[in-house]
Tab-separated table of C-alpha atoms in Angstrom:
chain	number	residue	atom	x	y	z
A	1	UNK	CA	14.825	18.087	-46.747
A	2	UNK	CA	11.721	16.461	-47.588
A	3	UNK	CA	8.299	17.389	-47.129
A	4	UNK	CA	7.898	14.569	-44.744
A	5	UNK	CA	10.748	15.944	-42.571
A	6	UNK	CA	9.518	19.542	-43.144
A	7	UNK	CA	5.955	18.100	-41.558
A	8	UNK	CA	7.843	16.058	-39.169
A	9	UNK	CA	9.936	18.869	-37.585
A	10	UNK	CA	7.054	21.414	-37.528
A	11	UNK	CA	5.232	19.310	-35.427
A	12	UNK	CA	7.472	18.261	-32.775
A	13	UNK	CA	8.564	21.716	-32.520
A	14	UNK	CA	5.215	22.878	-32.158
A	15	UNK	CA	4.488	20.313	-29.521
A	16	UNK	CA	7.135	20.507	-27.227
A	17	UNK	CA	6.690	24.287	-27.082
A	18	UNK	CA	2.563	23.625	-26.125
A	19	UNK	CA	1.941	25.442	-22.600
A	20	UNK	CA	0.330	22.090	-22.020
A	21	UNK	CA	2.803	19.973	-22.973
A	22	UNK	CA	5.430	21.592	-21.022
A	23	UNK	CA	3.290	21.902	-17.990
A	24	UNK	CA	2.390	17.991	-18.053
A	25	UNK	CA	6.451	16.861	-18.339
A	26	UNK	CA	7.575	19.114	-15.510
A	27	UNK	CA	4.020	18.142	-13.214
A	28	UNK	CA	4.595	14.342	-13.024
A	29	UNK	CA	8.650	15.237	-11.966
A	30	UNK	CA	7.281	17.757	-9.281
A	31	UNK	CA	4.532	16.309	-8.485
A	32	UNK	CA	7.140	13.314	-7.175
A	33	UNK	CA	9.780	15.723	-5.360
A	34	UNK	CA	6.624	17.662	-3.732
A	35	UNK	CA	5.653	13.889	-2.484
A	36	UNK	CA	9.048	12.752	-1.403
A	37	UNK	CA	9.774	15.993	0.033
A	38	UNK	CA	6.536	16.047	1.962
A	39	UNK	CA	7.531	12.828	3.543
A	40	UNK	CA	10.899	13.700	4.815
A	41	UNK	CA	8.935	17.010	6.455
A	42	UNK	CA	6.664	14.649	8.108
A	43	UNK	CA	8.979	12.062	9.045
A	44	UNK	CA	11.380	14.621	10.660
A	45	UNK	CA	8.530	15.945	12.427
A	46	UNK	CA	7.233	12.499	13.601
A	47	UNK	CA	10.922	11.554	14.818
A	48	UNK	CA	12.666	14.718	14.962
A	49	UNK	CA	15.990	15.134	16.107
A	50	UNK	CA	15.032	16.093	19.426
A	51	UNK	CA	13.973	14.322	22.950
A	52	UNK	CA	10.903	12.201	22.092
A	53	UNK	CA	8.126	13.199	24.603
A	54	UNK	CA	7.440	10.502	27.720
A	55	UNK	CA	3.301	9.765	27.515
A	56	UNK	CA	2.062	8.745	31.070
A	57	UNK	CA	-0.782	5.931	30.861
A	58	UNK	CA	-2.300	5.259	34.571
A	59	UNK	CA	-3.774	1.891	35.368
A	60	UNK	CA	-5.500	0.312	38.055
A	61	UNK	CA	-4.913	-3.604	38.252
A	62	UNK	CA	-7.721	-5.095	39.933
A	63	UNK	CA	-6.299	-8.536	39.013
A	64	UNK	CA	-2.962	-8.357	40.731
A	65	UNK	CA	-1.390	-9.455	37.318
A	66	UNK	CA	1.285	-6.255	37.232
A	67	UNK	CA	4.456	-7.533	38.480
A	68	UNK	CA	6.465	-4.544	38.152
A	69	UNK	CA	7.243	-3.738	34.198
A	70	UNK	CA	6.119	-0.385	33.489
A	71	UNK	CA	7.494	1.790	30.519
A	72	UNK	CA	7.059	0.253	26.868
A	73	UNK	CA	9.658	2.550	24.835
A	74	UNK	CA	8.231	6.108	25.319
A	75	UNK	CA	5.083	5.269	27.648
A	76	UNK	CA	5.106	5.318	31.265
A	77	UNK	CA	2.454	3.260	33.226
A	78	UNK	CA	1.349	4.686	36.357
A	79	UNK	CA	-0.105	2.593	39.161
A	80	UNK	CA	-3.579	3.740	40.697
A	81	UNK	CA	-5.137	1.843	43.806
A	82	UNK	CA	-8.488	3.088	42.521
A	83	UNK	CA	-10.755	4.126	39.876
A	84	UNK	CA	-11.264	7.266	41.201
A	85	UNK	CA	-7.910	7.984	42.202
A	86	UNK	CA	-6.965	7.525	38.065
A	87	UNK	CA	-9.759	9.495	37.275
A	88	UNK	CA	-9.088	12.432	39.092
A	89	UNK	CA	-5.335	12.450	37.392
A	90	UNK	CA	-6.923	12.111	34.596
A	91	UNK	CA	-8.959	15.077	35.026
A	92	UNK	CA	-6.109	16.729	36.293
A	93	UNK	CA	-3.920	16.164	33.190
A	94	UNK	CA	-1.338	13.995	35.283
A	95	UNK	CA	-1.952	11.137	32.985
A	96	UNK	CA	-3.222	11.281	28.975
A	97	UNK	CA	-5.074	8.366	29.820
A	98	UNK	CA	-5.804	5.268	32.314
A	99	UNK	CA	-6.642	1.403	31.811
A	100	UNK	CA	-8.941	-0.541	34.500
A	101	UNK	CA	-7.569	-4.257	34.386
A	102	UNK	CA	-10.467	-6.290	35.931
A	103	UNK	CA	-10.582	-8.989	38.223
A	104	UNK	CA	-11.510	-11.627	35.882
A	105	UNK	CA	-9.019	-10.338	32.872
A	106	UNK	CA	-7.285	-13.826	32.307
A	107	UNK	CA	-10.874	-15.222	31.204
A	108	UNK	CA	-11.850	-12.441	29.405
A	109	UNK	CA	-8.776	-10.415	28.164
A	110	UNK	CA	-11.329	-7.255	28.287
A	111	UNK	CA	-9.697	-3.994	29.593
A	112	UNK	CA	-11.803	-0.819	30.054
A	113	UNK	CA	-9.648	2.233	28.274
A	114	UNK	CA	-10.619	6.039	29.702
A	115	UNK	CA	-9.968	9.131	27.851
A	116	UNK	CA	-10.679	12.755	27.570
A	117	UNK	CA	-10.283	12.578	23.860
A	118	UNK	CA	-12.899	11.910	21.373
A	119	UNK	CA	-11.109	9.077	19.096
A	120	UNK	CA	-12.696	6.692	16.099
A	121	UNK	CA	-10.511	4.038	17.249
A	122	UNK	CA	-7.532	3.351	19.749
A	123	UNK	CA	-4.428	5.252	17.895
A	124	UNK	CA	-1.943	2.703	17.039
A	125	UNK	CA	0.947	3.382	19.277
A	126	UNK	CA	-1.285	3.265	22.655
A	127	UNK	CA	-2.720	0.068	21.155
A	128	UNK	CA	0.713	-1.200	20.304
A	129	UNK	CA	2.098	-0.037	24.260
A	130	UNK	CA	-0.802	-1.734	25.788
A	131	UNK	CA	-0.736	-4.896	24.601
A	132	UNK	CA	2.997	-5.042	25.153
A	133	UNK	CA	2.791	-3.583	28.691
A	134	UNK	CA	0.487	-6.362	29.390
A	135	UNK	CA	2.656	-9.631	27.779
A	136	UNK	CA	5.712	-7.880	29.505
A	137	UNK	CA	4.033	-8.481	33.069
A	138	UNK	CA	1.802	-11.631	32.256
A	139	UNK	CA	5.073	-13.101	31.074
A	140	UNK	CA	8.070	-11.824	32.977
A	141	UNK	CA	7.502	-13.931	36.505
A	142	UNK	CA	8.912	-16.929	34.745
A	143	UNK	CA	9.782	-16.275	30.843
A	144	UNK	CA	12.860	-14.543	29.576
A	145	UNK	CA	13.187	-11.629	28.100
A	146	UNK	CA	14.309	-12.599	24.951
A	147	UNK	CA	11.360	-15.182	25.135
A	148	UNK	CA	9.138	-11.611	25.464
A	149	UNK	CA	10.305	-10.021	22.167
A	150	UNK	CA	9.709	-13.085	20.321
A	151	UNK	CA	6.087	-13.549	21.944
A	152	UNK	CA	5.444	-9.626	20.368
A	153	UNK	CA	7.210	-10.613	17.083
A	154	UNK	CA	6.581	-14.352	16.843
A	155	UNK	CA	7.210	-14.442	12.944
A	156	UNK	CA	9.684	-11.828	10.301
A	157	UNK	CA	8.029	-13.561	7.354
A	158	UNK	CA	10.107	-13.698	4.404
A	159	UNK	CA	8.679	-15.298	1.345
A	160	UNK	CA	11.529	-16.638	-1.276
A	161	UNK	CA	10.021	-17.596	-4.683
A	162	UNK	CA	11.922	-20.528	-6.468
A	163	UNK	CA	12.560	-20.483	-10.144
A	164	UNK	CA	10.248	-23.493	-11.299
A	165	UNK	CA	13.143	-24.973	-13.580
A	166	UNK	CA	15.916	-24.670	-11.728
A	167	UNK	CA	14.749	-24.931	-7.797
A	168	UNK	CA	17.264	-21.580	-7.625
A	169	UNK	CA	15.936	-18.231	-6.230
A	170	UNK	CA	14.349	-16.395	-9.046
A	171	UNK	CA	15.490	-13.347	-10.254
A	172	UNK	CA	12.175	-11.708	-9.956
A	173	UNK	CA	10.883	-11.842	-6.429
A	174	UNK	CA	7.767	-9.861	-6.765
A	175	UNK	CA	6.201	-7.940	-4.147
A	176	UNK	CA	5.001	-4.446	-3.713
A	177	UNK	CA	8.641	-3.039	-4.503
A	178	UNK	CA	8.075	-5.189	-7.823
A	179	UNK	CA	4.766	-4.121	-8.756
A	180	UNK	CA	4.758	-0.500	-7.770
A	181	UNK	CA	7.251	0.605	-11.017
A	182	UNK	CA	5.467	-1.125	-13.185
A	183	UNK	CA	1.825	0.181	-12.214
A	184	UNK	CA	3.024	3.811	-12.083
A	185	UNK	CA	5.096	3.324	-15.068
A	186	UNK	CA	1.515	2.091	-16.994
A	187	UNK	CA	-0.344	5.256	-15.797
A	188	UNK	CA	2.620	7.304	-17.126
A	189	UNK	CA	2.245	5.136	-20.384
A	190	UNK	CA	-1.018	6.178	-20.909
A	191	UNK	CA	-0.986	9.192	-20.172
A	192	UNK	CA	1.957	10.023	-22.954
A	193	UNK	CA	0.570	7.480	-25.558
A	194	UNK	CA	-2.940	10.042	-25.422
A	195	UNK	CA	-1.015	13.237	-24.865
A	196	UNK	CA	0.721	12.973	-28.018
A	197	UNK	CA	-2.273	11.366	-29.753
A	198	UNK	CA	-4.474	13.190	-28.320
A	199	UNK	CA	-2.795	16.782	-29.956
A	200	UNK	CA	-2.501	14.789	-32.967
A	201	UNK	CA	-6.791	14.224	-33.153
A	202	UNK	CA	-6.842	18.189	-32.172
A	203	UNK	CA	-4.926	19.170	-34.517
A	204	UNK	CA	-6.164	17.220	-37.606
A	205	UNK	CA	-9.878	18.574	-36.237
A	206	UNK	CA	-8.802	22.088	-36.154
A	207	UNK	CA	-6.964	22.398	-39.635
A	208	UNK	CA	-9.872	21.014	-40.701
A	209	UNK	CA	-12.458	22.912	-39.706
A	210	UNK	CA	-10.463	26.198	-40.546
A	211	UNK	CA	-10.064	25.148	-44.000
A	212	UNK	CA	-6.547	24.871	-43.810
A	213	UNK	CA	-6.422	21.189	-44.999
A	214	UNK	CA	-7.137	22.391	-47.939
A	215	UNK	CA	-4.171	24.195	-48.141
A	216	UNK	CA	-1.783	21.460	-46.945
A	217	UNK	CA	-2.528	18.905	-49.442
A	218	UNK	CA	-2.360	21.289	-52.242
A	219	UNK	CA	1.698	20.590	-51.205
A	220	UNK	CA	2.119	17.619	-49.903
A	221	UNK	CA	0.411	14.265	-50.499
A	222	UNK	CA	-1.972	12.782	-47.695
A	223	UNK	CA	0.503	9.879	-47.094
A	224	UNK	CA	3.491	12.699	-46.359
A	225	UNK	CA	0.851	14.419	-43.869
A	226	UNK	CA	-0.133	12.026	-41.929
A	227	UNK	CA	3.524	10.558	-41.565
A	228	UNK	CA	4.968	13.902	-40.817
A	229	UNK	CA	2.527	14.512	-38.149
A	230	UNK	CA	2.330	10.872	-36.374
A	231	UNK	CA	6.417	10.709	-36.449
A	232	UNK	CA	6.553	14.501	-35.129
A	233	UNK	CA	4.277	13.924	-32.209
A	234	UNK	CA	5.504	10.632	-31.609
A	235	UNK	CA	9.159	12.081	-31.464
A	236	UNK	CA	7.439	14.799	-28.577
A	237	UNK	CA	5.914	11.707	-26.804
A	238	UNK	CA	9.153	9.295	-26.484
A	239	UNK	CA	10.708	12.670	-25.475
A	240	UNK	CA	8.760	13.003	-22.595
A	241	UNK	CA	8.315	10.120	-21.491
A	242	UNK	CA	12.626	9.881	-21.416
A	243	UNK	CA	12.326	13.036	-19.284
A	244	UNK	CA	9.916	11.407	-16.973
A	245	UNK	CA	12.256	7.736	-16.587
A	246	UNK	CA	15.078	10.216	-15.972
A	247	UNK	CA	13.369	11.939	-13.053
A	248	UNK	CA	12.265	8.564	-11.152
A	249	UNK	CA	15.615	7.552	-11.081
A	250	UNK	CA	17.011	10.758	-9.822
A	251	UNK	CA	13.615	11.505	-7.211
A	252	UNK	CA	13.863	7.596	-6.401
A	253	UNK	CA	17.281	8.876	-4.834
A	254	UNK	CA	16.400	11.175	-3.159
A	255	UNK	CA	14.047	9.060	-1.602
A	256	UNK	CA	14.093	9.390	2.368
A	257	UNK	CA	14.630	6.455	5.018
A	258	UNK	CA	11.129	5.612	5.383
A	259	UNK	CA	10.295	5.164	2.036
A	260	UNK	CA	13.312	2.881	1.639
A	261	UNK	CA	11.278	-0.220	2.613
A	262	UNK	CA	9.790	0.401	-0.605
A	263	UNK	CA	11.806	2.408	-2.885
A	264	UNK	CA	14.609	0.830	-1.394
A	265	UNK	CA	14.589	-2.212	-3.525
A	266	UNK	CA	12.799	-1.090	-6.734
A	267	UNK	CA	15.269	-1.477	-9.765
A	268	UNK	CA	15.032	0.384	-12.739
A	269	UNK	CA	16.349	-2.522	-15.133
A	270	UNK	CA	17.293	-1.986	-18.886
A	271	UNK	CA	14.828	-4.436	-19.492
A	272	UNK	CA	12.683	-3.129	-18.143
A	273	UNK	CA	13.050	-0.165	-19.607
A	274	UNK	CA	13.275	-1.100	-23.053
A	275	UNK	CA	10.271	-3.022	-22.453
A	276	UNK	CA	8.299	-0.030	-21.730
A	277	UNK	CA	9.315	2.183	-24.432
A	278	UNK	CA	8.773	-0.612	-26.895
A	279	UNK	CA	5.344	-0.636	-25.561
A	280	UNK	CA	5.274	3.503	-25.757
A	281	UNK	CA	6.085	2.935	-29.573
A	282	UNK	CA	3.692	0.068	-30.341
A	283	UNK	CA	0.997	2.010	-28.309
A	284	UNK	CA	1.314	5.411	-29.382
A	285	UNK	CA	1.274	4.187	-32.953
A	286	UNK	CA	-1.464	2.054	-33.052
A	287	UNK	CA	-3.423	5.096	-31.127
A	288	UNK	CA	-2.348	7.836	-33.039
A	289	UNK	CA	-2.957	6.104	-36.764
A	290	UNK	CA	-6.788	5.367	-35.397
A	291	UNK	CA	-7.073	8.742	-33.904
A	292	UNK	CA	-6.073	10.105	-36.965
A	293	UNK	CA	-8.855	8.436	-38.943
A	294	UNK	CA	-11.543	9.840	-36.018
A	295	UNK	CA	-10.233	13.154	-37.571
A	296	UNK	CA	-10.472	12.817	-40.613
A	297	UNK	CA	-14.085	11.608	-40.483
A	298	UNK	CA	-15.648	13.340	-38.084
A	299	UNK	CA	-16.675	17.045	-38.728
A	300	UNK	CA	-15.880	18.759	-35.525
A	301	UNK	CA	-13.086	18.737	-32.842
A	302	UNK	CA	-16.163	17.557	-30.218
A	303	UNK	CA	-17.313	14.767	-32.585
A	304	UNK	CA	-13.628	13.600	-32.607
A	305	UNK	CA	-13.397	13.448	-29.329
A	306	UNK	CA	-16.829	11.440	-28.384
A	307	UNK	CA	-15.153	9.122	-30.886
A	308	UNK	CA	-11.649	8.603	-29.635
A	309	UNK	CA	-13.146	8.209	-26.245
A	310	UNK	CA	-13.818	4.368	-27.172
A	311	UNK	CA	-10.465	3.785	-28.124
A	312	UNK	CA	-9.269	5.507	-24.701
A	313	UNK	CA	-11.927	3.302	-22.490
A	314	UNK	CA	-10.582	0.598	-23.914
A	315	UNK	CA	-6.933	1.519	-23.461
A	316	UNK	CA	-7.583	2.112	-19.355
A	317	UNK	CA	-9.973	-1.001	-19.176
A	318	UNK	CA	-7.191	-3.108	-17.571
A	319	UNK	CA	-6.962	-0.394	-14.476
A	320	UNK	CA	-10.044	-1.226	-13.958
A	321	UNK	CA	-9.503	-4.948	-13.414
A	322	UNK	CA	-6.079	-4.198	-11.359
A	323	UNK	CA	-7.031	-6.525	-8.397
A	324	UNK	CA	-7.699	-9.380	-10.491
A	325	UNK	CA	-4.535	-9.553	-12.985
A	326	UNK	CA	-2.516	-8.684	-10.053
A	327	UNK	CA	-4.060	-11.992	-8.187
A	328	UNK	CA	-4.795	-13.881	-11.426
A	329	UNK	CA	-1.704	-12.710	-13.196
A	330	UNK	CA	-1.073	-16.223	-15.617
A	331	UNK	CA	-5.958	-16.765	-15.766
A	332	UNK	CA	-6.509	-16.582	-19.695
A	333	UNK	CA	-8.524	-13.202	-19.421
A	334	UNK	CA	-4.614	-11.641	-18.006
A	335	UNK	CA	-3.051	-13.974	-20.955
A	336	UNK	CA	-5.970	-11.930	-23.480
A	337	UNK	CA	-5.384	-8.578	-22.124
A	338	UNK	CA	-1.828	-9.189	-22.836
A	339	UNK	CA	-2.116	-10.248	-26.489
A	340	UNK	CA	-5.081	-7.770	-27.197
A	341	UNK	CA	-3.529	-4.853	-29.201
A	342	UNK	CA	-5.531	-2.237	-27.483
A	343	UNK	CA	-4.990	-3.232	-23.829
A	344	UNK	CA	-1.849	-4.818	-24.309
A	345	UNK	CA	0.715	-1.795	-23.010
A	346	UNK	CA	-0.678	-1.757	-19.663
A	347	UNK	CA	-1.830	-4.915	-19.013
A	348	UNK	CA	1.529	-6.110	-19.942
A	349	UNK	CA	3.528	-3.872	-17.574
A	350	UNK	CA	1.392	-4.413	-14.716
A	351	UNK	CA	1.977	-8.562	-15.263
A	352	UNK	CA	5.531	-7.907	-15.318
A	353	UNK	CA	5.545	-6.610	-11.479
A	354	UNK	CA	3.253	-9.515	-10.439
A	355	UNK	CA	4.878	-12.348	-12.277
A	356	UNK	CA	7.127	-14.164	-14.844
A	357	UNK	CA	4.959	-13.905	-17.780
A	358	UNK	CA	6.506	-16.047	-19.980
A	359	UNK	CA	8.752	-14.712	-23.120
A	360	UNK	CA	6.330	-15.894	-26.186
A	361	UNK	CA	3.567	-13.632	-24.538
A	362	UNK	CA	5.498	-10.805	-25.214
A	363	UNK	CA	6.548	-11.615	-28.424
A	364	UNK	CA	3.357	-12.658	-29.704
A	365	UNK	CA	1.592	-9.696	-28.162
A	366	UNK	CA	4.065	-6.885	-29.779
A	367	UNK	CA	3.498	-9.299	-33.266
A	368	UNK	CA	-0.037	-8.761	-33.003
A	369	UNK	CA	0.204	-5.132	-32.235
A	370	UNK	CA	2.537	-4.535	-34.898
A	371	UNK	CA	0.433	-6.461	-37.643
A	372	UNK	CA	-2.360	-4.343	-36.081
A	373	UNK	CA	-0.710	-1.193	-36.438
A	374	UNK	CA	-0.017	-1.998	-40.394
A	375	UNK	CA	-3.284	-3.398	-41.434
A	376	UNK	CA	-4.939	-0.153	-39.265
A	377	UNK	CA	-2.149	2.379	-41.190
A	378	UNK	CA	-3.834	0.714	-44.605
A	379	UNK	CA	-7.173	1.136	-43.590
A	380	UNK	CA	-6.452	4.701	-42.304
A	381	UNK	CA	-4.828	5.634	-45.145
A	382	UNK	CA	-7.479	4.998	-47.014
A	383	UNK	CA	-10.033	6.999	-44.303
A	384	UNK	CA	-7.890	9.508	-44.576
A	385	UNK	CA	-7.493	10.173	-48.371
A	386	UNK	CA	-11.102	9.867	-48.825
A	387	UNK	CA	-12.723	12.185	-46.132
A	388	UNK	CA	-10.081	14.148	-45.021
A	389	UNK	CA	-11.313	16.938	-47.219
A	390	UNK	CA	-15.325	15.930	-46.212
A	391	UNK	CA	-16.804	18.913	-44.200
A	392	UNK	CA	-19.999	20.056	-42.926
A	393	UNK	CA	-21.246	16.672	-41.345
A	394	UNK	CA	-19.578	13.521	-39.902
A	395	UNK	CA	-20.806	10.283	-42.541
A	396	UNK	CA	-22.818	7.152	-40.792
A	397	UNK	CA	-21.192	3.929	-41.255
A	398	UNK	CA	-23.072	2.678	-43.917
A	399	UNK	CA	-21.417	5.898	-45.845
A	400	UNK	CA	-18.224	5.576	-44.672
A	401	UNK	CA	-17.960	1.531	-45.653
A	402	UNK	CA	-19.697	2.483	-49.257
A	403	UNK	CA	-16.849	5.222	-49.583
A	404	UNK	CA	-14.496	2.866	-48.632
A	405	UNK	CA	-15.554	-0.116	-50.921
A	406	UNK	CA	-15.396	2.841	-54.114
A	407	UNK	CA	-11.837	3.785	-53.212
């Protein structure tokens, strides 16, 4: 076996058995069933398999507009000849609550609600029994009933998008079910891309502040090391984030009913996937080569870090403009974020849930991040010959571009 295989094996063994590393694979799995789990405990308790519990709402119809309707699913209305008279159920906990319909209603549509409760705002469901109570009875003296329930659901929008060449339904139809995979999927992107890195900067920072560099290229050649160590950790990161598709496929089945609106109609498409390891690959490269120049330059695990926070601004940046690629998804600024190597993994998969972004994009974007990667393996090659071995203080630029021009 080869020293580069030696290196390689050491440190995705080493990884994978990390306290940390362990903890973060099994987390974002949990984290899910906790979620999903959570949900089915609240829906249950929300709908439970028991009688649902009549709410009695009193009113008092100075208008004479009630013609006789009065239960809306699970509410009963309660007629009051008075004010008073509703009040003093109220007060005597015969009704939750009672509505005062005034004389001049039809003009005004204003109806006084009374409650014992304190509340920020009318809870949804009274709201929602109200307003139907009141188009049932406006309406009923001379409109059908099935004239009613289209009056309280006058439109079941359905938006169908066309494919532009063909006129036919496209394949992708977008929408929240669309975009939600791909936005989690980014944040899960990330996070692996600067897990694996991120151990990668640590431990380049701690062999070489303990002097055991030293030792290591006394064997093996710089070029071996720094293969070894961004194949190994690579290896740990497409590892995890394997374990991680596996999970949302399995916890995206056990789904309950009411997330299936939602989860219902996400697909978890080879494409797709392919897509995003490629992008886990290209990423986690490109990342782990410059964070492996940070430390080899800088002088201290901190210092490392203070530098290879850039890199990991820049890598989030396109989070922070979610609203606007998600509206703007073909502007040139998405088009830029796309082809620019260092914001191109997540800007890319978030387009891809909002949008047809068109095949060239892609395949100029992973060009420029893999020309990227090579001309940034040269450079850190280089970096990492010259001041691997450097200790004591981090050099200023000027240094490190002198250094560079003499090697």
């Amino acid at each position: 076996m080869n020293k580069t295989a030696l290196i390689f094996k050491h440190e995705f063994t080493t990884l994978i058995r990390r306290t940390g590393f362990i903890i973060m694979t099994v987390a974002i799995p949990l984290i899910g069933l906790i979620l999903i789990l959570g949900g089915q405990i609240f829906s249950g308790n929300q709908g439970g398999g028991g009688p649902v519990e009549q709410v009695k709402i009193g009113y008092v119809d100075q208008a004479s507009l009630i013609t006789g309707h009065q239960q809306e699913g699970n509410f009963d209305f309660v007629a009051f000849d008075s004010a008073e008279a509703a009040n003093q159920a109220l007060i005597g906990k015969t009704v939750s609550e009672y509505i005062v319909i005034p004389p001049d209603y039809i003009n005004t549509g204003a109806l006084a609600r009374f409650t014992t409760e304190r509340q920020l705002e009318v809870p949804g469901d009274r709201l929602y029994a109200i307003q139907n109570f009141m188009l049932d009875n406006l309406l009923s003296p001379t409109v059908g009933a099935a004239v009613i329930d289209r009056v309280k659901a006058p439109a079941n929008l359905s938006s169908i998008i066309l494919d532009p060449v063909t006129g036919l339904p496209a394949e992708n139809q977008g929408g929240v079910a669309a975009f939600l995979l791909p936005y989690l999927f980014s944040i899960l992107l990330v996070m692996s891309i600067f897990t694996s890195s991120g151990y990668l900067l640590q431990g380049l920072a701690e062999e070489k502040e303990n002097r055991i560099m030293e030792v290591l290229l006394s064997s093996v050649s710089a070029r071996q090391l720094i293969t070894g160590k961004v194949l190994g950790l690579g290896a740990a990161g497409l590892a995890q984030m394997a374990i991680w598709l596996f999970s949302a496929r399995f916890l995206a089945n056990l789904a309950s009913a009411n997330f299936s609106a939602i989860l219902g109609s996400i697909e978890l498409s080879a494409s797709f996937v392919i897509l995003g390891l490629a992008y886990f690959i290209l990423g986690y490269l490109l990342f782990a080569i410059l964070l492996a120049a940070i430390g080899s330059i800088a002088s201290s695990m901190r210092e490392s870090q203070q530098l290879a926070a850039i890199f990991s601004v820049l890598a989030v940046s396109p989070l922070w403009g979610l609203v606007f690629i998600i509206e703007n998804p073909q502007h040139p600024v998405s088009v830029f974020l796309t082809i620019f190597p260092f914001t191109a993994p997540i800007t890319t998969m978030i387009r891809v849930g909002t949008a047809e972004v068109p095949f060239w994009q892609i395949g100029l974007s992973m060009m420029v991040m893999a020309v990227s990667i090579f001309g940034f393996l040269l450079l850190s090659a280089k970096v990492f010959r010259t001041f691997l071995l450097m200790t004591g203080k981090t050099p200023k630029i000027g240094e490190i571009l002198r250094m560079l021009k003499e090697a």
